[in-house]
Coordinates of C-alpha atoms and ligand atoms in Angstrom, one line a residue:
M1 CA 7.3 -9.4 -7.7
S2 CA 6.3 -12.7 -7.5
E3 CA 9.3 -14.0 -6.0
T4 CA 8.9 -11.1 -3.1
A5 CA 5.9 -11.8 -2.9
Q6 CA 6.4 -15.8 -2.1
S7 CA 9.2 -14.7 0.3
V8 CA 6.8 -12.1 2.1
E9 CA 3.9 -14.5 2.2
A10 CA 6.4 -17.2 4.3
V11 CA 7.6 -14.1 6.9
L12 CA 4.0 -13.0 7.3
D13 CA 2.9 -16.7 7.4
D14 CA 5.2 -17.2 10.2
L15 CA 4.4 -13.9 12.1
L16 CA 0.5 -14.4 12.2
P17 CA -0.9 -15.6 15.6
S18 CA -2.9 -19.2 15.4
G19 CA -4.2 -21.0 18.1
D20 CA -7.2 -22.5 19.7
G21 CA -9.5 -20.6 22.6
P22 CA -11.7 -17.5 22.2
E23 CA -9.1 -15.7 20.2
A24 CA -8.8 -18.6 17.4
R25 CA -11.0 -16.7 15.6
L26 CA -9.5 -13.5 15.6
F27 CA -6.3 -15.3 14.6
A28 CA -8.1 -17.1 11.9
A29 CA -9.9 -13.3 10.3
M30 CA -6.3 -12.0 10.8
R31 CA -4.9 -14.8 8.5
Y32 CA -7.7 -14.6 6.5
A33 CA -7.3 -10.7 5.3
T34 CA -3.6 -11.1 5.2
L35 CA -2.3 -13.9 3.5
G36 CA -3.1 -15.6 0.0
G37 CA -3.7 -12.8 -2.0
G38 CA -2.6 -9.2 -3.1
K39 CA 0.6 -7.8 -5.3
R40 CA 2.2 -7.4 -2.4
L41 CA 3.4 -4.3 -4.1
R42 CA 4.6 -2.6 -1.1
P43 CA 6.8 -5.1 0.6
F44 CA 8.4 -5.3 -3.1
L45 CA 9.2 -1.5 -3.1
V46 CA 10.7 -2.1 0.6
V47 CA 13.1 -5.3 -0.3
A48 CA 14.0 -3.5 -4.0
S49 CA 14.5 -0.3 -1.7
A50 CA 16.5 -2.0 0.7
D51 CA 18.6 -3.6 -2.2
L52 CA 20.3 -0.7 -3.4
F53 CA 22.0 -0.5 -0.1
D54 CA 23.0 -4.5 0.2
V55 CA 20.8 -4.6 3.3
P56 CA 20.2 -8.8 4.2
R57 CA 16.8 -9.8 3.2
S58 CA 16.4 -11.0 6.9
N59 CA 15.8 -7.6 7.6
S60 CA 14.0 -6.3 4.4
L61 CA 11.3 -9.1 4.3
R62 CA 10.3 -8.2 8.1
A63 CA 10.2 -3.9 6.7
G64 CA 8.1 -5.5 4.0
A65 CA 6.2 -7.7 6.2
A66 CA 4.8 -5.0 8.4
V67 CA 3.8 -2.4 5.8
E68 CA 2.1 -5.2 4.1
L69 CA 0.2 -5.7 7.8
I70 CA -0.8 -2.0 7.8
H71 CA -2.0 -2.4 4.2
C72 CA -4.1 -5.4 5.1
Y73 CA -5.6 -3.4 8.1
S74 CA -6.4 -0.3 6.1
L75 CA -8.7 -3.1 3.5
V76 CA -10.2 -4.5 6.4
H77 CA -11.6 -1.2 7.4
D78 CA -12.3 0.5 4.5
D79 CA -14.4 -2.6 3.2
L80 CA -16.5 -2.6 6.5
P81 CA -20.3 -1.1 6.1
A82 CA -19.4 2.4 7.8
M83 CA -17.0 3.2 5.0
D84 CA -16.9 1.8 1.6
D85 CA -19.2 -1.3 2.5
D86 CA -17.7 -3.9 -0.1
E87 CA -18.5 -7.7 -0.2
L88 CA -15.4 -8.3 -2.6
R89 CA -12.1 -7.9 -2.2
R90 CA -9.0 -9.7 -3.8
G91 CA -11.2 -11.7 -5.6
R92 CA -13.1 -13.2 -2.0
P93 CA -15.6 -12.3 -0.1
T94 CA -14.1 -9.2 2.6
C95 CA -13.2 -10.3 5.8
H96 CA -16.5 -8.5 8.0
I97 CA -18.2 -11.1 5.1
A98 CA -16.7 -13.6 5.6
Y99 CA -16.7 -13.9 9.5
D100 CA -18.6 -10.9 11.1
E101 CA -18.0 -6.6 11.5
A102 CA -16.9 -7.1 14.8
T103 CA -14.3 -9.7 14.4
A104 CA -13.6 -7.6 11.2
I105 CA -13.0 -4.6 13.4
L106 CA -10.9 -6.4 16.0
A107 CA -8.6 -8.1 12.6
G108 CA -7.7 -5.1 11.5
D109 CA -6.7 -3.5 15.2
S110 CA -4.5 -6.2 15.3
L111 CA -2.6 -6.2 12.1
L112 CA -2.0 -2.3 13.2
T113 CA -0.9 -3.2 16.1
L114 CA 1.5 -6.2 15.0
A115 CA 3.5 -4.6 12.2
F116 CA 4.7 -2.4 15.1
E117 CA 5.5 -5.1 16.9
V118 CA 7.2 -6.5 14.0
L119 CA 9.2 -3.3 13.8
A120 CA 10.4 -3.2 17.4
D121 CA 11.9 -6.9 17.6
E122 CA 15.7 -6.8 17.3
A123 CA 15.2 -9.5 14.6
T124 CA 13.9 -6.4 12.2
H125 CA 17.3 -5.0 12.6
A126 CA 20.0 -5.1 15.2
N127 CA 20.4 -1.4 15.6
P128 CA 17.5 -0.1 18.5
D129 CA 18.1 3.0 16.6
I130 CA 17.0 2.0 13.3
R131 CA 14.1 0.4 14.4
C132 CA 13.1 3.1 16.4
A133 CA 13.0 5.2 13.2
L134 CA 11.3 2.3 11.3
V135 CA 8.4 2.3 13.9
A136 CA 8.4 6.5 14.0
E137 CA 7.8 6.9 10.3
L138 CA 5.5 4.3 9.9
A139 CA 3.1 5.4 12.4
S140 CA 3.1 8.5 10.7
A141 CA 2.8 7.4 7.4
A142 CA -0.7 5.3 9.0
G143 CA -1.8 7.9 11.3
G144 CA -4.2 10.6 11.0
Q145 CA -1.6 13.0 8.9
G146 CA -1.2 10.5 6.6
M147 CA -3.4 7.7 5.2
A148 CA -6.2 7.2 8.1
G149 CA -6.2 11.3 7.4
G150 CA -6.1 10.6 4.0
Q151 CA -9.1 8.3 4.6
M152 CA -11.2 10.7 6.2
F153 CA -10.3 13.3 3.8
D154 CA -12.1 10.9 0.8
L155 CA -14.6 10.1 2.7
A156 CA -15.8 13.8 2.5
A157 CA -15.4 13.8 -1.3
E158 CA -18.5 11.9 -1.1
E159 CA -20.4 15.2 0.3
T160 CA -17.7 17.8 -1.4
T161 CA -16.7 18.3 -4.8
F162 CA -13.2 18.5 -4.8
G163 CA -10.9 19.7 -7.6
L164 CA -7.4 19.0 -8.8
E165 CA -5.2 19.7 -6.2
E166 CA -7.1 18.4 -3.5
I167 CA -7.6 14.9 -5.1
R168 CA -3.7 15.3 -5.5
R169 CA -3.2 16.1 -1.9
L170 CA -6.0 13.3 -0.5
Q171 CA -4.2 10.6 -2.6
A172 CA -1.1 11.3 -1.6
L173 CA -2.3 11.2 2.2
K174 CA -4.5 7.9 1.5
T175 CA -2.2 5.9 -1.1
G176 CA 1.0 7.5 -1.2
R177 CA 1.9 8.4 2.3
L178 CA 2.3 3.9 2.2
F179 CA 4.6 4.3 -0.9
N180 CA 6.8 6.8 0.5
Y181 CA 7.0 4.5 3.3
S182 CA 8.1 1.5 1.8
C183 CA 11.2 3.4 0.1
L184 CA 11.9 5.2 2.9
A185 CA 11.8 1.9 5.0
G186 CA 15.2 0.6 2.5
V187 CA 16.6 4.0 3.3
I188 CA 16.5 3.6 7.0
L189 CA 17.7 0.2 6.8
G190 CA 20.3 0.4 4.7
E191 CA 21.3 4.1 6.1
G192 CA 21.5 5.7 2.7
S193 CA 22.8 9.1 2.2
P194 CA 20.7 12.2 2.6
A195 CA 21.1 12.4 -1.7
A196 CA 19.7 8.6 -2.0
R197 CA 16.8 9.3 0.6
K198 CA 16.2 12.3 -1.7
A199 CA 16.1 10.3 -4.9
L200 CA 13.6 7.3 -3.3
M201 CA 11.1 10.0 -2.0
D202 CA 10.7 11.9 -5.7
Y203 CA 10.9 8.3 -7.1
A204 CA 8.2 7.1 -4.4
H205 CA 5.9 10.3 -4.8
D206 CA 5.7 10.2 -8.7
L207 CA 5.0 6.6 -8.3
G208 CA 1.8 6.8 -5.9
L209 CA 0.1 9.3 -7.9
A210 CA 0.7 7.1 -10.9
F211 CA -0.6 4.0 -9.1
Q212 CA -3.6 6.2 -7.9
I213 CA -4.4 7.1 -11.4
A214 CA -4.1 3.8 -12.9
D215 CA -6.5 2.6 -9.5
D216 CA -9.1 5.0 -10.8
L217 CA -8.7 3.7 -14.3
L218 CA -9.4 0.4 -13.3
D219 CA -12.4 1.6 -11.5
L220 CA -13.7 2.7 -14.5
E221 CA -12.8 0.2 -17.5
G222 CA -11.2 -2.6 -15.6
D223 CA -13.2 -6.2 -15.1
E224 CA -14.9 -6.9 -11.5
L225 CA -13.5 -10.4 -11.7
E226 CA -9.9 -9.5 -13.2
V227 CA -9.4 -6.6 -10.5
G228 CA -11.0 -9.1 -7.7
K229 CA -12.7 -6.2 -6.4
K230 CA -16.3 -4.4 -7.1
V231 CA -15.5 -1.6 -9.7
G232 CA -17.5 1.2 -11.0
K233 CA -17.8 2.6 -7.6
D234 CA -16.7 6.1 -8.0
A235 CA -19.0 7.1 -11.0
E236 CA -21.8 5.7 -8.6
A237 CA -20.7 7.6 -5.4
G238 CA -20.3 11.1 -7.9
K239 CA -16.9 10.9 -6.6
A240 CA -14.2 13.4 -8.0
T241 CA -11.3 11.4 -9.0
F242 CA -8.2 12.1 -11.2
V243 CA -10.1 10.3 -13.5
S244 CA -13.4 12.3 -13.6
I245 CA -11.7 15.6 -13.9
L246 CA -9.0 14.7 -16.3
G247 CA -11.0 12.5 -18.3
A248 CA -9.9 9.0 -19.5
H249 CA -7.1 9.5 -21.7
D250 CA -5.7 12.5 -20.2
A251 CA -5.4 10.7 -17.3
R252 CA -3.8 7.8 -19.0
E253 CA -1.3 10.1 -20.3
E254 CA -0.6 11.6 -17.1
A255 CA -0.2 8.2 -15.3
N256 CA 2.2 7.4 -18.0
R257 CA 4.2 10.3 -17.3
L258 CA 4.1 9.9 -13.9
A259 CA 5.6 6.5 -14.7
G260 CA 8.4 7.7 -16.4
K261 CA 9.2 11.0 -14.4
A262 CA 9.5 8.2 -11.3
A263 CA 11.6 6.1 -12.9
S264 CA 14.1 9.3 -14.1
H265 CA 14.5 10.0 -10.4
L266 CA 16.9 6.8 -9.7
D267 CA 19.8 7.8 -12.1
L268 CA 21.7 7.9 -8.9
F269 CA 21.8 4.4 -8.7
S270 CA 22.6 3.0 -12.6
A271 CA 21.5 -0.4 -13.2
K272 CA 21.3 -1.3 -9.9
A273 CA 17.4 0.5 -9.2
D274 CA 16.2 -1.3 -12.6
L275 CA 14.1 -3.8 -10.8
L276 CA 12.1 -0.2 -8.9
R277 CA 12.7 1.5 -12.9
H278 CA 10.4 -1.7 -14.0
V279 CA 7.6 -1.4 -11.4
A280 CA 6.9 2.0 -12.3
R281 CA 5.9 0.7 -15.9
F282 CA 3.9 -1.8 -14.5
V283 CA 1.6 0.1 -11.7
V284 CA 0.1 1.8 -14.6
E285 CA -0.1 -1.5 -17.3
R286 CA -1.6 -3.4 -14.3
R287 CA -5.0 -4.9 -14.8
T288 CA -5.3 -5.6 -11.0
Ligands
GRG1 C1 -9.3 2.5 6.8 C2 -7.6 3.9 7.9 C3 -8.3 3.4 6.6 C4 -7.3 3.8 5.6 C5 -8.1 3.2 4.2 C6 -5.4 2.4 1.7 C7 -7.3 2.7 2.0 C8 -7.0 3.6 3.0 C9 -8.2 2.0 1.2 C10 -8.4 1.1 0.7 C11 -9.0 1.5 -0.7 C12 -8.5 1.7 -1.9 C13 -9.2 0.6 -3.0 C14 -7.8 2.2 -2.1 C15 -7.3 3.0 -3.4 C16 -5.8 2.8 -3.8 C17 -5.5 1.1 -3.0 C18 -5.3 1.3 -2.0 C19 -5.5 0.1 -3.7 C20 -5.2 -1.3 -3.1 O1 -4.1 -1.3 -2.9 P1 -3.2 -2.8 -3.6 O2 -3.9 -2.1 -5.5 O3 -4.1 -3.9 -3.5 O4 -1.7 -2.8 -3.8 P2 -3.2 -5.3 -3.6 O5 -4.8 -6.3 -3.0 O6 -3.2 -5.8 -4.6 O7 -2.8 -5.2 -1.9

């Protein structure tokens, strides 16, 4: 993961604008929000899924960078006072604290649109049908029927007490859709078979839920310095989460069960999918 993270960092550094003039502050905020932090888990999923089909890294790293740009935009907007109102992210002041709210909104907008510019560029893949599929699927994953819809659902969770099934759907949208996309991008780039696509989608589904339960547990039990963001927020907001509904013990068991189930979907790929299997364990054992 750290090897991929380094490669993605270099690609992102290259893709992000910099310069002088009145826009310089925006470019600096985009770079601040994207570079030098984060686990780069979504790009890792893109690259590791694409590796199953022997896709050149020059292609998969660009698709991975595009997902990370969307992820970073979502974090910048999520941290704004109108949403989660957070001051700490990846162990540093959030973008609107380091800059200002207007700049952070524009930085998020610009990261979002840059992601599509990257995918639409022929350096991502020579075949325009493949580029088009990457763009269309990312739009669907990030938009109103995907991550942004999940964020709306999450805002509603502050007013309404949802049950387990609703929380599952909320998280499948807010967090799960980008995980799904990350694995799907590998299949699209590698022109994988329908069976390979199904296996990776089932893997991503269970992995995303396991990741989210682990995130809820970190919010309950994690250390702010280690996690790099404020903890204890769900309980403070009285929000229903997997942990508040299941209790910490059962939630941990469920996360472990889902991680095992995620790995079991990859039998089709034999040892070639070992890194993806290890990642399923990593998401439930991580401390950040
Ligand atoms: C504002 C449209 C819009 C959407 C925001 C994903 C999201 C939706 C908000 C993030 C808030 C949050 C803490 C969600 C829980 C799961 C999550 C996405 C955690 C952060 O992802 P990591 O752990 O972060 O992969 P790093 O910093 O490692 O990249």
